[in-house]
Each structure stands twice: as structure tokens, then as C-alpha cells.
């Protein structure tokens, strides 16, 4: 029976391998400290946080998230540790909540590896606090217990760490927040929370063997494809918050026409039930939604989350098997008697055999999940609309200029090393909520190492052009325009599909004068639309102002940019998305090194992608490093040019 704790109450823990699950209404930072009998923390090496997430017997999340799962093995903690304190803090950043009183009360549960709740605690009554000690696990007379704490700190993470005796708490808190900001910058933005009945439809296929402790932010191994699905953005069974309608009442409306605030209907029953003990046949659109496009969108994100969590369970099980083998070997070899005869050799063989058995069971469970996801992907891919489809999908051969914008756009594919042929479409919501940076610099990936610098720059611009073409193709012809800044004119070849089709709003801007003119015009547009929205007077905008969505492609930044132009670009990156102005930058960060940290906020505000395969993106649930691959038309295909020709023709025939 679950113990529902209140502040100060404790409860005996019946086992030593645990999960601590945290659910909050918005992203929070989760960490933990190790203390001695007096609760003193002896240095930074006794603190697990996103910048240093693993300690013996303890693993915490690598990034801020609305949900966390912390893995704890009390038997593996150092002998001097008598207390494990779980800490929560709000991440810093523009637009983020600064006090717990402004968000839903965090909920913390201590569970076994099978997900069975041992004790829960809801942190109510918080107001101005931005950091809080949630609960602590402590050892008293050889028995481990959990105590609900709920102590908040208005001065934040630094005050909380200092209260536990941490030296240089301010510096450590700053480094933790920097690690969190870095993690948020590389993390794919998750979709909005779905209603309680809005998850994917899941068909039971039998339980997976429990093979080890669950990873931080990942699931227990009994969760994943083919088993009941739990969402990564909110507790199961709780309603999601409604989204305020941003419509201004004037001619400018950036709200998606089909984003509803009520619960969507369930998917239609289009597949026959599976035989007992067998997984159901996958079906395209096997998720809730108001339309097929929305159901496919939710299904793809569900596949993304399932793959992340199934892989996390496998990796955790393998790590556990290795750790268990090391512990058994240490115990066996520490006994002098094992050095006589073949006792030591037998102990090593037995430990390795147990490791291999656990690893094999974990791989068997993963392979089953991967097979089901691969079968689902094979059904979903052919059913995707143009906005979600790769360039090789036949749907592009029947392309017509749409009458309304889709829910999302595919900008690439993601995969993990456990199965490189299982690709998950990377979908970003439209209108774009952040700009995109195509990193044309050299990275640590093998594909980048095999590509020279000039080719990387060319591929970077080709990737940007292909993305711009997709955006032009999925918007109505009168609602989207593309502008290009190419200071030195070096991207003429890559820009040929856009310039040759007539799909650009104007010729690419070159030279300092061209750069200044385009930036001044788009900056003015952002200013005017912001003022009109704040004043509730959208109908008072100048008649010559283009109120459609605008995309600015910037090549070879910062070449050709003076200090004023750099400031304007940063302004567009920060303020533009909210009023329909978006950046698509092609740049090598090393070229802008002279600006130092001044440009750090710019890079962090943009979603970084690469022109070649690179494992730099993280999922929002577990934090795996996913290999991103850009979308390009098949070799020899003219599909991109054909689509742009249709877009340009629609513009000429009366849209503008």
C-alpha cells in the first residue's frame, strides 16, 4: 500500500533499489546530494546534477524536464553516506517561471523497479521559492527510510546548496544552470501535453523481463513499445492545461487553425484484434487527434518516445549487469581463500555468465520492441502527408499548393546506434517556435571528418534551401515568404532552385548595404506587429506591411555583418518567432569566435542541425544523443524544382 506523506512524515523503505519519479507542470532541474550522518555534503563529488549526473549508486537527469526518474541503489552508495537528498530547482531563462508558486505543485514518488509506488509526496504551499528540497532517504540504525521535506528556498539553488554545507555554492549553482541551459539548447522541443486520454493506442504484447535499475529520466524496463504507454510530459490520468488562444481579432492570426483545447476523439478501430499473446498489426494513425494529420503527428512522437525509453531501459540493464559483475568479482577476489586453487577462476566465470545472461535478456526485450517499432514505421511512412514525408515519398508527385498550414514539418530523421535503419521523423511544429541553425563547421562525427570545409559549407546551404523549399511548399502561397542574405554571393549555386523558380520574395541581398536593408525591413516589421498586438489594433498596420510568415536565410554569418547588423539579428532570433519572422542560419561558429560570449544566447536560441549525419540532438525524455540526418532529394531527382515551380505558379496566379 502506498504511503501518502506530508511534510516531516517518514516511511520505511522495503527495498534498496529504487526509482524516484518527479512530475511537475513545467521543466524543473532534478539533482541529489549525498550526506554523512549529520547531513553534511563533503564537496562537489557528493552531488549529482545535470552537469555530473552519475555517482556510485545514484543517477539523475541530464537535463531539465517536466518528468524525471532518478535511479538509486542504496547498497551501492559509499559506506560513509547516510543520507540522499533530492533537490528540485527551476531552470533560468527568459520566459521561464521564476517561482514554484507559478507552476503546478511538483509530485514526487518513491517506487520499486517495477513501478510500484512505495511513498508519494506532493509539494504544496510553495510560493516565492525557486528551489526546494523535496525529500530525503536516510539510514537510521541500519534501516533506510524516506522523509518528506518540502523545504523551499527563495534565493534559489545556491542558497539550498549552501544550507547543506556546500562550499562555493554560488559557483556550483551557476555551473549547474549553465549545464541545464546547454541541455535545453540541444534538446528537441517536445509536443504540447496531450489530454489524459490523448496518448497513443497501445496493444499488449507481454511483459519484458526486469533486467536492472531504470535510468534517470527513463522508464523501468517494463515500459515501452507493446506495453501500456505512459506519456513523458505529464502524469497519467491528470488533465493537461488548456492553451490560451493568442488570436488578436485582427487580420494577423498566428494560431494554428486546428489546434484545439478540448480532448480529441480516439482513433477509429481500423485494425482487427491480434491473436492472444501476439502484438497487434500496426496501423497508420494509431493515435488520437482531430484529423489524420494530427493522429500521425501524435503517433510519430509516440514512436520517438517509445524508442528513447526502450533504449534507455536496455542501456540501464547492461550497465547494471556490468556493475553487478564488477561487485561480485571484487567480493570474490577480496577473499584470500579464492586465490588458492581454481576458486577465483570459477567466481570470474560465474560472474561473467550472470552478466551475459542479464545482457541477453535485456537485448531480447529491446529487439522485440525494435521489431514492433520498425513494423510500425513501415506502415506509417507511406501514409505521411507531404509536410511529414521525405523527398523520396511518392506523395510529392501528387503535390498541390495547400489551402492551410499543416500542424508540423519534417526537417530530418533521427536514429540511435542500437538500430541505425530505424529512422524517426523529426517533426517541428508550425509556425516555428525557434529558428534553425545549420552548422556548416566541422564536428566530431565521422561524416564531418570525411568532408572538407568547402563541401560542408556548400552542403549546409543546400540543406537550408531544401528546408526553405519544404516550408514554401506546405504553406498557402499567400502566407509565407523567403528572404536571403548572401553577403559575398558565394551561395549562388545552392540557391539556384529558389532563384530559378521565382519562389523568392526578392533577389538575394548581397554586400553591407543589402544586409542592412533586409535586416532593417524585418526588424521594422517585428516592431510594428508587436506594437499592434499589444495595443489590440492589428487593423492599424500600414497597408504595405506583409503580414504573412517570413523566413530569413542567412549565409556565411558573420561575414558582412557589422555590430549593428549582429544586434538586429539577435533581436530577430529572440522576438521574431512570436510575430512570424523566423531565422534559418548557415554558419560555422568558429567564424564568429571573435564575438566571444556575446553570441552565446543566439546559438542557444536556435535549433542546431547539421548538413551531414551527426549525433548532437537530445530527446526531451531521457537525453540520448541521437544521430540527425538531413533530408535531401534522391540523387538525380527533380522533385524539389518541380515543387518550387508549382509554388511560384500559385503566387503568380493571383495570390500576390
XYZ file of C-alpha atoms in Angstrom, residues 74-635:
562
model
C 21.246 2.248 -1.683
C 23.554 -0.762 -1.337
C 25.954 0.703 -3.904
C 26.354 4.048 -2.108
C 29.694 4.737 -0.380
C 29.786 3.478 3.206
C 30.087 6.984 4.631
C 26.790 8.057 3.064
C 23.797 8.092 5.396
C 21.519 10.476 3.535
C 20.377 11.085 -0.061
C 18.575 14.395 -0.531
C 16.524 15.037 -3.679
C 16.612 18.632 -4.903
C 14.403 20.441 -7.406
C 15.032 23.853 -8.948
C 13.547 25.981 -11.699
C 15.836 26.484 -14.724
C 16.833 30.040 -15.529
C 15.931 31.670 -18.830
C 13.779 34.294 -20.467
C 10.100 33.464 -20.313
C 10.521 30.689 -17.753
C 8.735 30.711 -14.387
C 10.833 32.135 -11.562
C 8.902 30.711 -8.592
C 7.239 27.416 -7.802
C 4.064 29.260 -6.882
C 3.524 29.957 -10.579
C 3.572 26.294 -11.642
C 1.711 23.134 -10.679
C 2.780 21.587 -7.377
C 5.566 19.038 -8.026
C 4.706 15.416 -7.250
C 7.416 13.002 -6.081
C 7.042 9.224 -5.796
C 9.486 6.629 -4.488
C 8.887 3.383 -6.374
C 10.345 -0.046 -6.884
C 11.878 -1.033 -10.198
C 8.533 -2.424 -11.327
C 6.881 0.974 -10.843
C 5.036 0.038 -7.640
C 4.718 3.162 -5.510
C 6.174 2.937 -2.006
C 5.662 6.527 -0.885
C 4.433 9.742 -2.517
C 4.643 13.416 -1.629
C 3.012 16.451 -3.254
C 4.941 19.665 -2.598
C 2.085 22.063 -1.910
C 2.273 25.508 -0.346
C 5.257 26.755 -2.349
C 5.209 30.394 -3.469
C 8.299 32.553 -3.972
C 10.714 29.625 -3.781
C 12.717 28.737 -6.897
C 14.455 25.710 -5.362
C 13.190 23.089 -2.953
C 14.447 20.089 -1.004
C 11.786 17.546 -1.967
C 12.586 14.519 0.172
C 15.456 12.597 1.676
C 16.379 8.948 2.011
C 18.226 8.372 5.255
C 19.739 5.455 7.166
C 18.894 5.049 10.840
C 20.204 2.040 12.799
C 20.860 0.157 9.598
C 17.354 0.761 8.191
C 16.698 3.064 5.216
C 13.686 5.373 5.374
C 12.208 8.185 3.285
C 11.145 11.524 4.766
C 9.034 14.201 3.059
C 10.816 17.551 3.435
C 9.402 20.252 1.142
C 11.818 22.973 2.315
C 11.837 25.821 -0.202
C 14.461 28.489 -0.875
C 13.532 31.864 -2.341
C 17.169 32.627 -3.179
C 17.339 29.537 -5.351
C 19.735 26.710 -5.920
C 22.770 28.462 -4.437
C 21.020 29.047 -1.082
C 19.818 25.444 -0.975
C 23.307 24.057 -1.626
C 24.852 26.421 0.931
C 22.302 25.238 3.503
C 23.728 21.716 3.099
C 27.243 22.904 3.777
C 28.478 23.010 0.187
C 31.484 25.267 -0.252
C 31.366 27.662 -3.231
C 27.641 27.033 -3.592
C 27.144 30.075 -5.836
C 29.728 28.892 -8.368
C 28.334 25.364 -8.350
C 24.762 26.607 -8.824
C 25.919 28.713 -11.769
C 27.675 25.751 -13.394
C 24.560 23.586 -12.928
C 22.341 26.187 -14.590
C 24.841 26.505 -17.448
C 24.727 22.731 -17.961
C 20.917 22.898 -17.927
C 20.877 25.726 -20.479
C 23.218 23.753 -22.723
C 20.997 20.683 -22.440
C 17.849 22.642 -23.249
C 19.547 24.176 -26.299
C 20.372 20.776 -27.807
C 17.106 19.134 -26.813
C 14.314 18.664 -29.322
C 11.277 20.639 -28.166
C 8.572 18.175 -27.104
C 4.991 18.493 -28.301
C 2.435 20.111 -26.005
C 0.969 17.889 -23.271
C -1.863 15.727 -24.506
C -5.151 15.247 -22.667
C -5.372 12.319 -20.299
C -6.993 10.154 -22.951
C -4.911 11.550 -25.758
C -1.977 9.173 -25.821
C -1.177 6.570 -28.417
C -3.207 3.401 -28.521
C -1.118 0.545 -27.224
C -1.710 -3.169 -27.643
C -0.287 -5.574 -25.036
C 2.393 -7.948 -26.242
C 3.545 -9.485 -22.990
C 5.838 -8.059 -20.314
C 9.555 -7.592 -20.691
C 11.877 -9.142 -18.150
C 13.053 -6.811 -15.423
C 16.764 -6.710 -16.033
C 18.112 -3.880 -13.971
C 17.518 -0.449 -12.487
C 15.783 2.123 -14.599
C 17.870 5.034 -15.851
C 17.446 8.612 -14.751
C 14.512 10.106 -16.672
C 13.991 6.757 -18.368
C 11.398 4.108 -17.651
C 11.530 0.905 -15.741
C 12.180 -1.890 -18.218
C 8.517 -2.866 -18.003
C 7.578 0.193 -20.073
C 7.952 0.629 -23.807
C 6.503 -0.382 -27.153
C 3.980 -3.147 -26.973
C 3.143 -2.336 -23.354
C 0.876 0.290 -21.835
C 2.242 3.653 -22.907
C 2.921 6.402 -20.400
C 3.454 9.916 -21.573
C 6.715 11.706 -20.912
C 5.170 15.116 -20.356
C 2.620 14.675 -17.577
C 1.358 12.129 -15.041
C -1.058 9.593 -16.453
C -4.634 10.425 -15.577
C -4.163 14.156 -14.969
C -5.716 16.635 -17.388
C -3.406 18.758 -19.452
C -3.632 22.526 -19.109
C -5.573 24.371 -21.764
C -3.651 26.606 -24.153
C -4.711 30.248 -24.326
C -5.882 31.413 -27.738
C -3.404 34.055 -28.988
C -5.744 35.333 -31.714
C -5.794 39.111 -31.733
C -9.079 39.589 -33.529
C -7.445 41.455 -36.420
C -6.113 40.217 -39.763
C -2.990 38.765 -38.146
C -3.592 35.328 -36.646
C -0.661 33.081 -35.798
C -2.746 30.439 -34.022
C -2.880 27.081 -35.754
C -6.444 26.747 -37.111
C -6.759 23.134 -35.944
C -5.078 23.293 -32.535
C -7.974 22.501 -30.259
C -8.154 22.890 -26.488
C -10.617 20.067 -25.916
C -9.846 16.377 -25.866
C -9.557 14.928 -29.384
C -11.523 11.874 -30.405
C -9.844 8.468 -30.200
C -8.560 6.825 -33.375
C -11.053 4.745 -35.315
C -10.849 0.952 -34.811
C -9.367 0.088 -38.192
C -7.283 -2.946 -37.244
C -8.651 -6.362 -36.237
C -7.656 -7.583 -32.768
C -4.477 -9.616 -32.593
C -4.299 -13.255 -31.573
C -3.715 -13.828 -27.846
C -0.076 -13.252 -26.911
C 0.730 -11.580 -30.239
C 1.220 -7.851 -30.874
C -1.476 -6.152 -32.920
C -0.712 -5.270 -36.521
C 0.482 -1.653 -36.679
C -1.849 0.902 -38.231
C -1.081 4.384 -39.559
C -2.834 6.981 -37.433
C -2.895 4.780 -34.316
C -3.203 7.793 -32.000
C -5.796 10.341 -31.029
C -6.410 13.544 -32.944
C -8.957 15.690 -34.741
C -7.609 14.782 -38.168
C -5.451 12.138 -39.775
C -2.532 14.573 -39.870
C -2.816 15.192 -36.130
C -3.101 11.467 -35.390
C 0.024 10.790 -37.454
C 1.833 13.625 -35.683
C 0.970 12.166 -32.268
C 1.865 8.661 -33.449
C 5.312 9.729 -34.661
C 6.058 11.497 -31.383
C 4.863 8.402 -29.542
C 7.260 6.247 -31.584
C 10.051 8.704 -30.800
C 9.364 8.483 -27.064
C 8.947 4.697 -27.128
C 12.293 4.218 -28.862
C 14.004 6.581 -26.408
C 12.618 4.819 -23.353
C 13.083 1.261 -24.642
C 16.729 2.024 -25.436
C 17.176 3.664 -22.024
C 15.884 0.527 -20.327
C 18.283 -1.635 -22.346
C 21.313 0.544 -21.657
C 20.456 0.715 -17.968
C 20.150 -3.067 -17.802
C 23.539 -3.513 -19.476
C 25.148 -1.019 -17.095
C 23.569 -2.823 -14.154
C 24.849 -6.193 -15.396
C 28.386 -4.805 -15.735
C 28.225 -3.173 -12.296
C 26.908 -6.358 -10.700
C 29.693 -8.411 -12.287
C 32.328 -5.974 -11.001
C 30.899 -6.102 -7.479
C 30.799 -9.903 -7.451
C 34.365 -10.091 -8.727
C 35.539 -7.633 -6.087
C 33.893 -9.652 -3.330
C 35.270 -12.929 -4.620
C 38.823 -11.707 -5.134
C 38.954 -9.874 -1.802
C 38.772 -13.253 -0.033
C 42.327 -14.690 0.229
C 40.920 -18.217 0.002
C 39.812 -17.547 -3.571
C 43.448 -17.263 -4.626
C 44.036 -20.920 -3.857
C 43.107 -23.497 -6.460
C 40.505 -22.642 -9.062
C 38.052 -20.815 -6.773
C 38.879 -17.404 -8.244
C 38.578 -18.636 -11.825
C 35.190 -20.192 -11.086
C 33.987 -16.945 -9.475
C 35.033 -14.971 -12.543
C 33.282 -17.401 -14.869
C 30.089 -17.341 -12.806
C 30.061 -13.531 -12.631
C 30.585 -13.220 -16.393
C 27.905 -15.823 -17.064
C 25.394 -13.854 -14.978
C 26.407 -10.663 -16.794
C 25.911 -12.326 -20.178
C 22.536 -13.739 -19.145
C 21.232 -10.370 -17.967
C 22.548 -8.633 -21.082
C 20.995 -11.241 -23.366
C 17.611 -10.887 -21.670
C 17.782 -7.111 -22.000
C 18.721 -7.385 -25.681
C 15.872 -9.810 -26.295
C 13.400 -7.315 -24.835
C 14.918 -4.478 -26.861
C 14.875 -6.470 -30.104
C 11.201 -7.223 -29.591
C 10.459 -3.526 -29.078
C 12.600 -2.511 -32.052
C 10.875 -5.026 -34.304
C 7.471 -3.661 -33.383
C 8.603 -0.075 -33.929
C 10.158 -0.997 -37.286
C 6.889 -2.630 -38.372
C 5.000 0.475 -37.279
C 7.414 2.740 -39.152
C 6.987 0.671 -42.326
C 3.229 1.291 -42.174
C 3.392 4.946 -41.130
C 5.952 6.240 -43.669
C 3.856 5.585 -46.822
C 0.811 7.207 -45.186
C 2.508 10.510 -44.337
C 1.308 13.779 -45.877
C 3.815 15.919 -47.770
C 4.724 18.026 -44.719
C 5.771 14.895 -42.796
C 7.213 12.925 -45.731
C 10.750 12.637 -47.033
C 11.577 13.887 -50.525
C 11.538 10.317 -51.834
C 7.933 9.717 -50.796
C 5.543 9.383 -53.779
C 3.186 11.873 -52.107
C 5.324 14.667 -53.561
C 4.489 13.576 -57.117
C 0.842 14.468 -56.432
C 1.726 17.738 -54.694
C -0.668 20.661 -54.800
C -0.273 24.012 -53.048
C -2.226 23.679 -49.761
C -5.023 25.920 -48.542
C -3.937 25.842 -44.865
C -0.724 25.227 -42.959
C -0.083 21.756 -41.504
C 0.480 21.039 -37.848
C 4.199 20.322 -38.238
C 7.067 19.983 -40.690
C 9.646 17.237 -41.052
C 13.160 18.679 -41.005
C 15.241 15.492 -40.820
C 15.496 11.992 -39.402
C 16.822 10.651 -36.093
C 18.224 7.256 -35.155
C 20.125 5.510 -32.366
C 23.109 3.135 -32.712
C 21.100 0.163 -31.405
C 19.330 0.059 -34.791
C 20.551 2.539 -37.363
C 17.984 1.637 -40.018
C 15.049 2.592 -37.767
C 14.572 6.288 -38.508
C 12.196 8.560 -36.614
C 10.981 11.674 -38.480
C 11.997 14.846 -36.665
C 8.856 16.989 -36.699
C 8.792 20.631 -35.587
C 5.544 22.462 -35.032
C 4.410 25.221 -37.332
C 4.637 28.136 -37.112
C 8.230 27.658 -35.979
C 8.758 28.391 -32.297
C 12.523 28.867 -32.645
C 14.903 29.499 -35.513
C 17.168 26.896 -37.094
C 20.958 26.938 -37.369
C 22.596 24.744 -39.992
C 26.083 24.243 -38.577
C 28.462 24.293 -41.530
C 31.524 23.873 -39.312
C 33.479 20.726 -38.658
C 32.130 18.458 -35.920
C 33.386 15.273 -34.271
C 31.231 12.986 -36.419
C 32.729 10.551 -38.902
C 30.731 12.048 -41.779
C 32.078 15.516 -40.995
C 35.661 14.247 -40.756
C 35.365 12.798 -44.269
C 34.059 16.076 -45.735
C 36.267 19.074 -46.481
C 35.378 22.556 -45.232
C 34.249 23.959 -48.587
C 31.969 20.997 -49.165
C 30.488 21.360 -45.670
C 29.620 24.983 -46.427
C 28.026 24.006 -49.725
C 26.078 21.158 -48.140
C 24.997 23.499 -45.353
C 23.451 25.916 -47.816
C 21.856 23.091 -49.814
C 20.300 21.811 -46.583
C 18.921 25.277 -45.845
C 17.499 25.603 -49.372
C 15.796 22.205 -49.103
C 14.262 23.237 -45.759
C 13.088 26.566 -47.175
C 11.553 24.732 -50.138
C 9.645 22.434 -47.769
C 8.306 25.417 -45.856
C 7.267 27.192 -49.030
C 5.544 24.001 -50.157
C 3.471 23.412 -47.021
C 2.217 26.967 -46.548
C -0.530 28.551 -48.643
C 1.099 30.654 -51.340
C -0.037 33.957 -49.830
C 1.097 33.218 -46.270
C 4.841 32.626 -46.493
C 7.822 34.498 -47.965
C 11.537 33.733 -48.057
C 14.332 36.309 -47.951
C 18.029 35.558 -48.384
C 21.144 37.326 -47.143
C 24.247 36.149 -49.019
C 26.817 38.891 -48.327
C 29.519 37.662 -50.720
C 27.252 35.952 -53.240
C 29.004 32.652 -52.541
C 25.807 30.579 -52.402
C 24.534 31.285 -55.915
C 24.780 27.637 -56.937
C 22.992 26.274 -53.889
C 20.300 28.956 -54.193
C 19.560 28.111 -57.828
C 16.352 26.133 -57.091
C 14.904 29.144 -55.240
C 16.104 31.868 -57.575
C 15.402 29.914 -60.755
C 11.816 29.086 -59.802
C 10.895 32.632 -58.812
C 9.789 31.467 -55.362
C 11.851 34.092 -53.522
C 10.200 37.316 -52.415
C 13.187 39.256 -53.806
C 16.695 38.548 -55.128
C 19.293 37.530 -52.502
C 20.744 40.516 -50.670
C 24.496 40.983 -51.079
C 27.042 43.395 -49.667
C 26.796 45.507 -46.488
C 24.014 47.634 -47.990
C 21.875 44.642 -48.860
C 22.396 43.088 -45.426
C 21.410 46.333 -43.685
C 18.313 46.837 -45.847
C 16.854 43.376 -45.273
C 17.534 43.420 -41.534
C 16.064 46.916 -41.149
C 12.897 45.933 -43.007
C 12.313 42.751 -40.989
C 13.174 44.490 -37.706
C 10.615 47.190 -38.525
C 8.032 44.513 -39.248
C 8.644 42.831 -35.876
C 8.367 46.183 -34.073
C 5.138 47.204 -35.811
C 3.392 43.869 -35.335
C 4.412 43.704 -31.667
C 3.051 47.207 -31.040
C -0.182 46.426 -32.889
C -0.751 43.244 -30.888
C -0.021 44.929 -27.554
C -2.372 47.771 -28.403
C -5.066 45.449 -29.753
C -5.015 47.395 -33.012
C -3.895 44.890 -35.622
C -6.076 46.594 -38.248
C -3.974 49.767 -37.974
C -0.860 48.264 -39.548
C 0.499 50.009 -42.662
C -1.132 48.650 -45.840
C 2.246 47.857 -47.395
C 3.292 45.616 -44.498
C 3.445 41.929 -45.397
C 1.656 40.171 -42.524
C 2.460 36.662 -43.790
C 5.111 34.464 -42.196
C 8.668 35.447 -43.154
C 11.781 33.241 -43.323
C 15.215 34.837 -43.467
C 18.045 32.628 -44.747
C 21.442 33.947 -43.665
C 24.518 32.505 -45.339
C 28.089 32.706 -44.072
C 27.345 34.567 -40.849
C 29.043 36.747 -39.535
C 30.795 37.754 -42.782
C 29.324 41.037 -43.996
C 27.731 41.839 -40.615
C 28.737 44.875 -38.579
C 27.888 45.279 -34.898
C 24.511 46.850 -35.661
C 23.581 44.012 -38.015
C 24.600 41.420 -35.401
C 22.392 43.146 -32.814
C 19.456 43.193 -35.233
C 19.930 39.510 -35.999
C 19.897 38.647 -32.305
C 16.721 40.702 -31.943
C 15.047 38.807 -34.776
C 16.070 35.483 -33.247
C 14.582 36.433 -29.862
C 11.470 38.375 -30.838
C 10.731 37.298 -34.396
C 9.125 33.840 -33.953
C 6.278 35.204 -31.829
C 5.209 37.536 -34.653
C 6.013 35.402 -37.687
C 9.655 36.180 -38.539
C 11.981 33.172 -38.483
C 15.725 32.662 -38.933
C 17.448 29.914 -40.910
C 21.172 30.496 -40.430
C 24.025 28.727 -42.182
C 27.154 29.401 -40.145
C 30.326 27.977 -38.664
C 30.523 29.025 -35.039
C 34.299 29.223 -35.276
C 33.940 32.069 -37.787
C 32.163 34.116 -35.112
C 34.694 33.353 -32.382
C 35.823 36.990 -32.298
C 32.484 37.972 -30.781
C 33.137 35.716 -27.787
C 30.239 35.034 -25.409
C 28.159 37.869 -26.886
C 26.662 35.448 -29.408
C 26.117 32.544 -26.998
C 22.433 33.472 -26.484
C 21.967 33.496 -30.269
C 23.349 29.983 -30.737
C 21.326 28.658 -27.808
C 18.097 30.167 -29.125
C 18.355 28.251 -32.418
C 17.754 24.568 -33.103
C 21.102 23.275 -34.360
C 21.125 20.811 -37.243
C 23.968 19.679 -39.488
C 24.404 19.120 -43.247
C 25.858 15.648 -42.607
C 24.999 12.935 -40.086
C 25.909 13.979 -36.541
C 24.835 12.803 -33.063
C 24.249 16.150 -31.370
C 20.487 16.283 -30.718
C 18.916 15.015 -27.487
C 15.404 13.758 -26.872
C 13.335 15.564 -24.205
C 12.679 12.436 -22.088
C 15.929 10.567 -21.484
C 18.583 12.745 -23.116
C 20.063 10.189 -25.527
C 22.404 11.571 -28.178
C 20.524 10.947 -31.444
C 22.135 10.946 -34.862
C 20.476 13.561 -37.037
C 20.395 13.159 -40.813
C 19.198 15.983 -43.076
C 16.548 15.499 -45.752
C 17.739 15.717 -49.341
C 16.037 14.824 -52.619
C 17.103 11.461 -54.091
C 20.109 11.570 -56.395
